[in-house]
Coordinates of C-alpha atoms and ligand atoms in Angstrom, one line a residue:
M28 CA 55.6 -4.3 23.2
F29 CA 53.8 -1.9 20.9
G30 CA 55.7 -3.3 17.9
F31 CA 54.7 -6.8 19.0
L32 CA 51.0 -5.9 19.2
I33 CA 51.1 -4.2 15.7
H34 CA 52.8 -7.4 14.4
R35 CA 50.2 -9.7 15.8
L36 CA 47.0 -7.8 15.7
V37 CA 46.9 -5.3 12.8
P38 CA 46.2 -7.1 9.4
A39 CA 49.6 -7.5 7.9
S40 CA 48.4 -6.4 4.5
L41 CA 47.8 -2.9 5.9
Y42 CA 51.5 -2.3 6.5
A43 CA 52.6 -4.2 3.3
G44 CA 53.3 -7.2 5.4
Q45 CA 52.6 -10.8 4.3
T46 CA 49.4 -12.7 5.2
A47 CA 48.8 -16.4 4.8
F48 CA 46.2 -15.8 2.1
A49 CA 48.4 -15.9 -1.1
S50 CA 49.9 -19.3 -0.1
V51 CA 46.8 -20.9 1.3
S52 CA 44.7 -19.8 -1.7
E53 CA 47.3 -21.1 -4.1
I54 CA 47.3 -24.5 -2.5
D55 CA 43.5 -24.5 -2.4
E56 CA 43.4 -23.7 -6.1
Q57 CA 45.7 -26.5 -7.0
L58 CA 43.6 -28.9 -4.9
R59 CA 40.5 -27.7 -6.8
R60 CA 42.1 -28.6 -10.1
C61 CA 43.1 -32.1 -9.2
D62 CA 41.2 -35.4 -8.6
G63 CA 41.2 -35.2 -4.8
G64 CA 43.0 -38.7 -4.5
G65 CA 46.7 -39.3 -5.2
E66 CA 47.0 -36.0 -7.1
A67 CA 45.8 -34.1 -4.1
I68 CA 48.3 -35.8 -1.8
A69 CA 51.1 -34.9 -4.2
V70 CA 49.9 -31.2 -4.1
L71 CA 50.1 -31.3 -0.3
D72 CA 53.5 -32.9 -0.3
R73 CA 54.9 -30.3 -2.7
A74 CA 53.3 -27.4 -0.7
K75 CA 54.5 -28.6 2.7
L76 CA 58.0 -27.2 2.7
H77 CA 57.0 -23.9 1.2
L78 CA 54.2 -23.4 3.7
Y79 CA 56.4 -24.4 6.6
A80 CA 59.1 -21.9 5.5
L81 CA 56.4 -19.2 5.4
M82 CA 55.1 -20.1 8.9
E83 CA 58.6 -20.3 10.3
R84 CA 59.1 -16.6 9.6
R85 CA 56.5 -15.7 12.2
F86 CA 56.4 -18.8 14.5
R87 CA 58.7 -21.0 16.5
P88 CA 59.7 -24.2 14.5
A89 CA 57.4 -26.6 16.4
E90 CA 54.5 -24.1 16.0
A91 CA 55.3 -23.8 12.3
L92 CA 55.2 -27.6 11.9
A93 CA 51.8 -27.8 13.7
L94 CA 50.2 -24.9 11.7
T95 CA 51.4 -26.3 8.4
L96 CA 49.9 -29.7 9.1
K97 CA 46.6 -28.3 10.4
I98 CA 46.2 -25.9 7.5
L99 CA 46.9 -28.6 4.8
N100 CA 44.6 -31.0 6.5
L101 CA 41.8 -28.4 6.6
L102 CA 42.2 -27.7 2.9
L103 CA 42.2 -31.4 2.0
G104 CA 39.2 -32.0 4.3
R105 CA 37.3 -29.1 2.7
R106 CA 38.0 -30.5 -0.8
Q107 CA 36.9 -34.1 0.1
F108 CA 33.8 -32.8 1.9
R109 CA 32.7 -30.8 -1.1
A110 CA 33.3 -33.8 -3.4
R111 CA 31.4 -36.0 -0.9
Y112 CA 34.2 -38.6 -0.6
A113 CA 33.4 -41.8 1.2
T114 CA 37.0 -42.7 2.1
L115 CA 38.9 -39.7 3.5
A116 CA 42.6 -39.0 3.4
A117 CA 41.9 -35.9 5.6
K118 CA 41.8 -36.4 9.3
P119 CA 39.1 -35.1 11.6
F120 CA 39.9 -31.6 12.8
G121 CA 37.8 -31.9 15.9
L122 CA 38.0 -34.5 18.7
V123 CA 35.1 -35.0 21.1
V124 CA 36.1 -37.2 24.0
D125 CA 34.4 -38.3 27.2
P126 CA 37.0 -38.6 30.0
S127 CA 34.4 -40.4 32.0
N128 CA 31.1 -42.1 30.9
A129 CA 29.7 -41.7 34.4
C130 CA 27.8 -38.8 35.9
R131 CA 26.3 -38.4 39.4
L132 CA 23.5 -36.2 38.2
A133 CA 20.3 -37.6 36.6
C134 CA 18.9 -34.9 34.4
P135 CA 15.7 -35.7 32.5
G136 CA 16.3 -36.8 28.9
C137 CA 19.9 -37.7 29.6
V138 CA 21.4 -41.2 29.3
H139 CA 21.8 -41.0 33.1
S140 CA 18.1 -40.4 33.9
P141 CA 16.7 -43.3 36.0
R142 CA 13.6 -43.5 33.7
V143 CA 15.7 -43.5 30.6
E144 CA 18.0 -46.2 32.2
S145 CA 15.0 -48.3 33.2
L146 CA 13.5 -48.2 29.7
K147 CA 17.0 -49.1 28.3
L148 CA 16.7 -46.4 25.7
F149 CA 20.5 -46.0 25.4
D150 CA 23.5 -48.3 25.3
W151 CA 25.7 -46.3 27.7
A152 CA 27.9 -48.1 30.3
P153 CA 30.2 -46.5 32.9
A154 CA 33.9 -46.3 31.9
T155 CA 36.9 -44.2 32.7
L156 CA 39.3 -43.1 29.9
S157 CA 42.9 -44.2 30.4
Q158 CA 45.9 -42.1 29.5
D159 CA 47.1 -44.8 27.1
R160 CA 43.8 -44.8 25.2
F161 CA 43.8 -41.0 24.8
A162 CA 47.5 -41.0 23.8
R163 CA 46.5 -43.5 21.0
L164 CA 43.8 -41.2 19.7
L165 CA 46.3 -38.3 19.7
R166 CA 48.8 -40.4 17.8
L167 CA 46.2 -40.8 15.0
Y168 CA 44.8 -37.3 14.9
G169 CA 46.5 -34.9 17.4
P170 CA 49.0 -33.2 15.0
Y171 CA 46.2 -32.4 12.5
A172 CA 43.4 -31.4 14.9
I173 CA 42.3 -27.9 15.7
G174 CA 40.4 -28.6 18.9
A175 CA 39.3 -31.1 21.5
Y176 CA 36.1 -31.0 23.5
F177 CA 36.3 -33.1 26.6
C178 CA 32.6 -33.9 27.2
N179 CA 29.7 -35.7 25.5
Y180 CA 27.5 -37.6 28.0
G181 CA 29.8 -38.0 31.0
E182 CA 31.0 -35.6 33.7
P183 CA 34.6 -35.0 32.7
L184 CA 35.6 -33.9 36.2
L185 CA 35.1 -37.4 37.5
N186 CA 38.3 -38.5 35.8
R187 CA 41.2 -37.3 37.8
R188 CA 43.4 -37.5 34.7
A189 CA 41.3 -35.0 32.8
P190 CA 43.8 -32.1 33.3
T191 CA 46.5 -34.4 32.0
F192 CA 44.5 -35.1 28.8
I193 CA 43.9 -31.4 28.3
R194 CA 47.6 -30.7 28.7
M195 CA 48.4 -33.5 26.2
A196 CA 46.1 -31.9 23.7
K197 CA 47.6 -28.4 24.3
C198 CA 51.0 -29.9 23.6
H199 CA 49.7 -30.8 20.1
L200 CA 48.7 -27.1 19.8
M201 CA 44.9 -27.6 20.0
W202 CA 42.1 -25.5 21.4
T203 CA 40.5 -27.3 24.4
G204 CA 37.1 -27.0 26.0
L205 CA 34.7 -28.9 28.3
S206 CA 31.3 -28.7 29.8
T207 CA 30.7 -29.6 33.5
S208 CA 28.0 -29.5 36.2
L209 CA 30.8 -28.5 38.7
S210 CA 28.8 -30.5 41.2
V211 CA 31.7 -32.6 42.2
E212 CA 33.3 -32.9 45.7
R213 CA 36.9 -33.6 44.7
F214 CA 37.8 -30.7 42.5
D215 CA 41.3 -29.4 41.9
A216 CA 40.7 -25.9 40.5
E217 CA 44.4 -25.1 40.1
A218 CA 45.0 -28.3 38.1
Y219 CA 42.4 -27.2 35.5
V220 CA 43.7 -23.7 35.3
E221 CA 47.3 -25.0 34.9
S222 CA 46.2 -27.6 32.3
G223 CA 46.0 -25.0 29.6
L224 CA 42.2 -25.4 29.2
D225 CA 40.7 -22.7 27.0
F226 CA 37.0 -22.8 27.7
M227 CA 34.7 -24.2 30.5
A228 CA 30.9 -24.3 30.2
L229 CA 29.3 -24.4 33.6
S230 CA 25.8 -26.0 33.4
I231 CA 23.8 -24.3 36.1
D232 CA 20.1 -23.8 35.5
G233 CA 18.9 -22.0 38.6
A234 CA 19.8 -19.6 41.4
T235 CA 18.3 -21.5 44.3
Q236 CA 18.8 -25.1 45.2
S237 CA 15.0 -26.0 45.0
V238 CA 14.8 -24.6 41.4
Y239 CA 18.2 -25.7 40.2
G240 CA 17.7 -29.3 41.5
R241 CA 14.5 -29.8 39.5
Y242 CA 16.4 -30.4 36.3
R243 CA 20.0 -31.0 37.7
R244 CA 18.8 -33.8 39.9
N245 CA 21.3 -34.8 42.6
G246 CA 23.2 -31.5 41.9
N247 CA 24.4 -29.4 44.8
L248 CA 24.3 -25.7 44.0
Q249 CA 26.3 -24.7 47.1
L250 CA 29.1 -27.0 46.0
V251 CA 28.9 -25.7 42.5
L252 CA 29.3 -22.0 43.7
E253 CA 32.2 -23.0 45.9
N254 CA 33.9 -24.6 43.0
I255 CA 33.4 -21.5 40.8
R256 CA 35.0 -19.4 43.6
A257 CA 37.9 -21.8 43.6
L258 CA 38.3 -21.5 39.8
V259 CA 38.2 -17.7 39.8
E260 CA 40.6 -17.5 42.7
A261 CA 43.0 -20.0 41.0
K262 CA 43.0 -18.0 37.8
R263 CA 43.7 -14.8 39.7
R264 CA 46.5 -16.4 41.8
L265 CA 48.2 -18.0 38.7
G266 CA 47.7 -14.8 36.6
R267 CA 45.8 -16.7 33.8
R268 CA 43.0 -15.4 31.6
A269 CA 42.0 -19.0 30.6
P270 CA 39.9 -20.9 30.9
L271 CA 37.0 -18.6 29.9
L272 CA 34.2 -19.5 32.3
C273 CA 30.7 -19.5 30.7
W274 CA 27.7 -20.1 33.0
N275 CA 25.2 -21.9 30.8
F276 CA 21.6 -21.5 31.9
L277 CA 19.1 -23.8 30.1
A278 CA 15.8 -21.9 30.3
F279 CA 12.8 -24.0 31.3
E280 CA 9.3 -22.8 32.5
H281 CA 10.2 -23.7 36.1
N282 CA 13.4 -21.7 36.2
R283 CA 13.0 -18.7 33.8
H284 CA 12.1 -16.4 36.7
E285 CA 15.7 -17.0 38.2
I286 CA 17.6 -16.0 35.0
D287 CA 18.4 -12.5 36.1
V288 CA 19.3 -13.5 39.7
A289 CA 21.6 -16.2 38.4
A290 CA 23.3 -13.7 36.0
R291 CA 23.9 -11.4 38.9
I292 CA 25.5 -14.2 41.0
A293 CA 27.6 -15.2 38.0
R294 CA 28.9 -11.6 37.6
K295 CA 29.6 -11.3 41.3
L296 CA 31.5 -14.5 41.4
G297 CA 33.8 -13.4 38.5
V298 CA 32.5 -15.7 35.8
D299 CA 33.3 -14.3 32.3
Q300 CA 30.1 -14.9 30.4
F301 CA 26.4 -15.9 31.1
R302 CA 24.5 -17.7 28.3
V303 CA 20.8 -18.3 28.2
A304 CA 20.1 -21.3 26.0
I305 CA 16.9 -23.1 24.9
P306 CA 17.1 -26.8 25.9
F307 CA 15.7 -29.8 24.0
D308 CA 12.3 -30.9 25.0
V309 CA 12.6 -33.5 27.7
S310 CA 9.0 -33.6 28.7
W311 CA 8.8 -37.2 27.3
D312 CA 11.0 -38.1 30.3
D313 CA 9.6 -35.7 32.9
P314 CA 6.3 -33.9 31.9
E315 CA 7.0 -31.2 34.5
I316 CA 10.1 -30.0 32.8
R317 CA 9.3 -27.9 29.7
P318 CA 11.5 -25.5 27.7
A319 CA 10.6 -21.8 28.2
R320 CA 9.9 -19.4 25.4
V321 CA 12.7 -16.9 26.0
R322 CA 15.3 -15.5 23.7
P323 CA 18.8 -17.1 23.7
A324 CA 21.3 -14.5 24.9
L325 CA 24.9 -14.1 25.8
R326 CA 26.0 -11.5 28.4
R327 CA 29.8 -10.8 28.4
F328 CA 31.1 -9.6 31.8
H329 CA 34.8 -9.4 30.8
R330 CA 35.6 -8.2 27.3
L331 CA 39.2 -9.4 27.4
S332 CA 38.2 -13.0 28.1
L333 CA 38.2 -14.6 24.7
F334 CA 37.0 -18.0 23.5
S335 CA 40.5 -18.7 22.4
H336 CA 42.9 -16.3 24.1
P337 CA 46.3 -15.5 22.3
S338 CA 48.1 -15.9 25.7
N339 CA 46.8 -19.5 25.9
W340 CA 47.2 -20.6 22.2
N341 CA 50.6 -22.1 23.1
P342 CA 50.8 -22.2 26.9
F343 CA 53.6 -24.7 27.1
P344 CA 56.2 -23.7 24.4
E345 CA 58.9 -25.8 26.1
A346 CA 56.7 -28.9 26.2
I347 CA 55.2 -29.1 22.7
N348 CA 55.1 -32.6 21.4
E349 CA 57.6 -31.8 18.7
G350 CA 58.4 -35.5 18.0
A351 CA 54.7 -36.3 17.1
L352 CA 54.5 -33.2 15.0
A353 CA 57.8 -34.0 13.2
R354 CA 56.7 -37.6 12.5
A355 CA 53.4 -36.5 11.1
F356 CA 55.2 -33.8 9.0
G357 CA 57.5 -36.5 7.6
N358 CA 54.5 -38.7 6.5
S359 CA 52.1 -38.1 3.6
W360 CA 48.4 -38.3 3.9
T361 CA 47.2 -41.7 2.7
A362 CA 45.3 -41.4 -0.5
G363 CA 42.3 -43.6 -1.3
A364 CA 41.2 -44.1 -4.9
P365 CA 39.9 -40.9 -6.5
E366 CA 36.2 -40.6 -6.3
P367 CA 33.9 -38.7 -8.7
P368 CA 32.4 -35.6 -7.3
N369 CA 28.9 -36.3 -5.9
P370 CA 26.4 -33.5 -5.6
G371 CA 24.3 -35.3 -2.9
A372 CA 23.7 -34.1 0.6
T373 CA 25.8 -35.1 3.6
C374 CA 26.3 -34.8 7.3
H375 CA 29.1 -32.5 8.5
W376 CA 29.9 -34.7 11.5
L377 CA 31.2 -37.5 9.1
Y378 CA 33.9 -35.2 7.7
K379 CA 34.8 -32.9 10.5
N380 CA 34.8 -34.4 14.0
I381 CA 35.3 -37.8 15.6
V382 CA 33.7 -38.8 18.9
M383 CA 35.1 -41.3 21.4
D384 CA 33.6 -42.3 24.7
A385 CA 35.7 -43.3 27.7
A386 CA 35.5 -47.0 26.7
G387 CA 37.1 -46.3 23.4
R388 CA 34.0 -46.6 21.3
I389 CA 34.0 -44.5 18.2
L390 CA 30.8 -42.7 17.4
P391 CA 30.1 -40.6 14.3
C392 CA 28.5 -37.7 16.2
C393 CA 27.4 -36.6 19.6
S394 CA 24.3 -38.8 19.7
A395 CA 24.2 -41.8 22.1
P396 CA 23.9 -45.3 20.7
G397 CA 20.9 -47.4 21.7
P398 CA 19.2 -50.7 20.8
D399 CA 17.6 -49.2 17.7
R400 CA 20.4 -46.7 16.9
D401 CA 23.5 -48.3 15.4
L402 CA 26.0 -45.6 16.3
V403 CA 29.1 -47.5 17.4
F404 CA 31.1 -47.3 14.2
A405 CA 34.4 -48.7 15.5
T406 CA 36.5 -49.1 18.6
L407 CA 39.9 -47.4 19.0
D408 CA 41.4 -50.6 20.2
G409 CA 40.1 -52.5 17.2
D410 CA 42.1 -53.6 14.2
G411 CA 44.6 -50.7 14.4
G412 CA 43.3 -49.0 11.3
D413 CA 41.9 -45.5 10.9
P414 CA 38.6 -45.4 12.8
F415 CA 37.5 -42.2 10.9
N416 CA 37.4 -44.5 7.8
S417 CA 35.6 -47.4 9.5
A418 CA 33.4 -49.5 7.2
K419 CA 30.3 -47.8 8.8
H420 CA 31.8 -44.3 8.3
R421 CA 32.4 -45.0 4.7
R422 CA 29.0 -46.6 4.2
A423 CA 27.2 -43.7 6.0
R424 CA 29.0 -41.1 3.8
S425 CA 28.0 -43.0 0.7
I426 CA 24.3 -43.4 1.8
L427 CA 23.9 -39.7 2.6
A428 CA 25.4 -38.7 -0.7
G429 CA 22.8 -40.9 -2.5
A430 CA 23.9 -44.5 -2.6
A431 CA 21.0 -47.0 -2.6
L432 CA 20.1 -48.8 0.6
S433 CA 21.0 -52.4 0.8
G434 CA 17.9 -53.6 2.6
G435 CA 20.1 -55.1 5.3
N436 CA 21.6 -53.5 8.4
E437 CA 22.7 -50.0 7.7
P438 CA 24.3 -47.4 10.1
H439 CA 21.8 -45.1 11.8
C440 CA 22.7 -42.2 9.4
A441 CA 20.5 -43.9 6.8
R442 CA 17.4 -42.8 8.6
C443 CA 18.7 -40.0 10.8
E444 CA 16.6 -36.8 11.0
W445 CA 18.9 -34.8 13.4
D446 CA 20.7 -31.6 12.4
H447 CA 23.4 -32.5 10.0
T448 CA 25.3 -29.2 10.1
A449 CA 26.1 -28.3 13.7
V450 CA 29.3 -30.0 14.8
N451 CA 30.9 -29.6 18.2
I452 CA 34.2 -28.3 16.8
G453 CA 33.4 -26.2 13.7
A454 CA 34.0 -23.0 11.8
R455 CA 34.0 -20.8 15.0
H456 CA 36.8 -22.9 16.5
I457 CA 38.9 -22.8 13.3
T458 CA 38.5 -19.0 13.1
S459 CA 39.3 -18.2 16.7
Y460 CA 42.1 -20.7 16.7
F461 CA 44.0 -19.1 13.9
R462 CA 43.2 -15.6 15.2
A463 CA 44.6 -16.5 18.6
S464 CA 47.8 -17.7 16.9
D465 CA 48.4 -14.5 14.9
A466 CA 45.4 -12.3 13.9
A467 CA 47.5 -10.1 11.6
F468 CA 48.9 -13.0 9.6
F469 CA 45.6 -15.0 9.3
D470 CA 43.5 -12.2 7.9
G471 CA 39.8 -12.5 7.1
R472 CA 40.3 -13.9 3.6
S473 CA 42.6 -16.6 4.9
L474 CA 40.2 -17.5 7.7
R475 CA 37.3 -17.8 5.3
L476 CA 39.3 -20.2 3.1
L477 CA 40.1 -22.4 6.1
A478 CA 36.8 -22.3 8.0
D479 CA 34.1 -21.7 5.4
W480 CA 32.8 -25.3 4.7
Ligands
SF4_22 S1 23.7 -38.5 9.9 FE1 22.8 -38.4 12.0 S2 23.6 -40.2 13.0 FE2 24.9 -39.9 11.2 S3 26.6 -38.7 12.0 FE3 25.1 -37.3 11.1 S4 23.9 -36.6 12.9 FE4 25.0 -38.5 13.5

C-alpha cells in the first residue's frame, strides 16, 4: 500500500522515475514547428504509439488508450486555439449537456421565470434528453473529452436517465459534475452515488423556507434537506467519497444574514463544502432581489473530499467503453486546410467546450438563445457532420479573430459582450483530472503544458 501511494502521489522525478513531461513537451514542440493542418495530424499519428506505450507502463490498456487520445487532443486544441483556427481538427474537451430543459422552479432572471417567459426573452422549450441522443454525442467526442457537466438551464434530476448518462461518460473516462436545486420529489440518491458522479453543486440560497423561497421560487427547503440526508447516507452506505457535495449559496441582500446558519446546517448534514458566490444582477426581473456585497468564499468541511477524487477517476474498470476508445485510437484527427496564425482575440468557448440542450440543439456557450440572440449553431441530429465545426462556429471564430462583418445575419458572437474566458470545463478540470489519474506521473510541468491555454 505504501509503495502504491509513493508511486501515485510523490512526483516521479524525485525518485528518478519517469513523468509525462518529456514526451508531452516533445510532441508539443513538434506541433509548434508545423503548420497546424495536415502536418500536425501527421505529428499526432506518429506520436500516438509512443505515447500509448508510455501510458501503458503505468495504466491499464483501456486507460492508456483514453489518456493518449485526451492528451493528444488537448495539445492539438491548444495549438489551434493559439493560431485562432476557424476550422478545428481538435475536438471539444468539455461537454455541457442538459438532461432536461425543464425546471419546476422559477428563479428571477432564469429562462423559467414567469416574467421572462411572458416577455419571450428566450427561446427555450421543454425537452428531455434521450439515451440515443446522448450516445450520439459521446460517439463524436467522448473518447477525447476530459469532462461533462450535466446542467445548463434545466434541472438535471428531472430526467430519470441522468445517472445512466453519467455512467456512460465515466465509461469514457471523463470527469462528471452537475448542478441541482435538489427540490425534486422523486430522487434516487443511491443511483447518483453509484453512477460515478464526481461533483454535485447544490443550489440553496437560504436557511429558512421564507428566505430561501424568495429567490428559489417554488422550491421546498424541507425536501432539499431530506434529499441531502439521503445522498450523504447513500455515500456512507456504499463507502464512496464521490460525489463531492458543494452547497452553493448565492448571496443576495435578502438572504445574507442566513449565510452562517446555512453553513452550520451544511456541515451538520455532512455536505463536503459550502460556497458563497455573488450572483448576476436579476433586479431587471424582480427589483426586490439584489446581489449582496459580500466576499465570495469557500469553506471546506472534509479535506479528503476532492473535486476529482483518485478513487473515482475510473470507477468502472470492467465497464470502460474500450470499443469506442479503440475505434477513436485507430482513426486520425481530420485535418482542415492549414490556416495562417492570426493574432486576433477570440472566445475560449469556441475552442474548448460544446453545449447541447435536451432537444439536441448545439449552442456555442452557456448562454440561452433568444429572438435577438442567434445562438443555435447546429443540431446534433442535423446533417451528421461535426457540430463543433458548424458553419456558425467557423464564422464566429473568424469574426472574433478579426474577419470583416458581412452586413447580413451573423452569429451572436459578432456583438457579444459577455466574458470570453470562463468556460464550464476548463484548466481546473484538466489539472484535477490528470492529478486524479496519477499525480506522480503528471507532474506540475506536464499539467501546465496540458492546461495552460
Ligand atoms: S463570443 Fe459570446 S456568444 Fe459567442 S461563444 Fe463566446 S460567450 Fe458565447
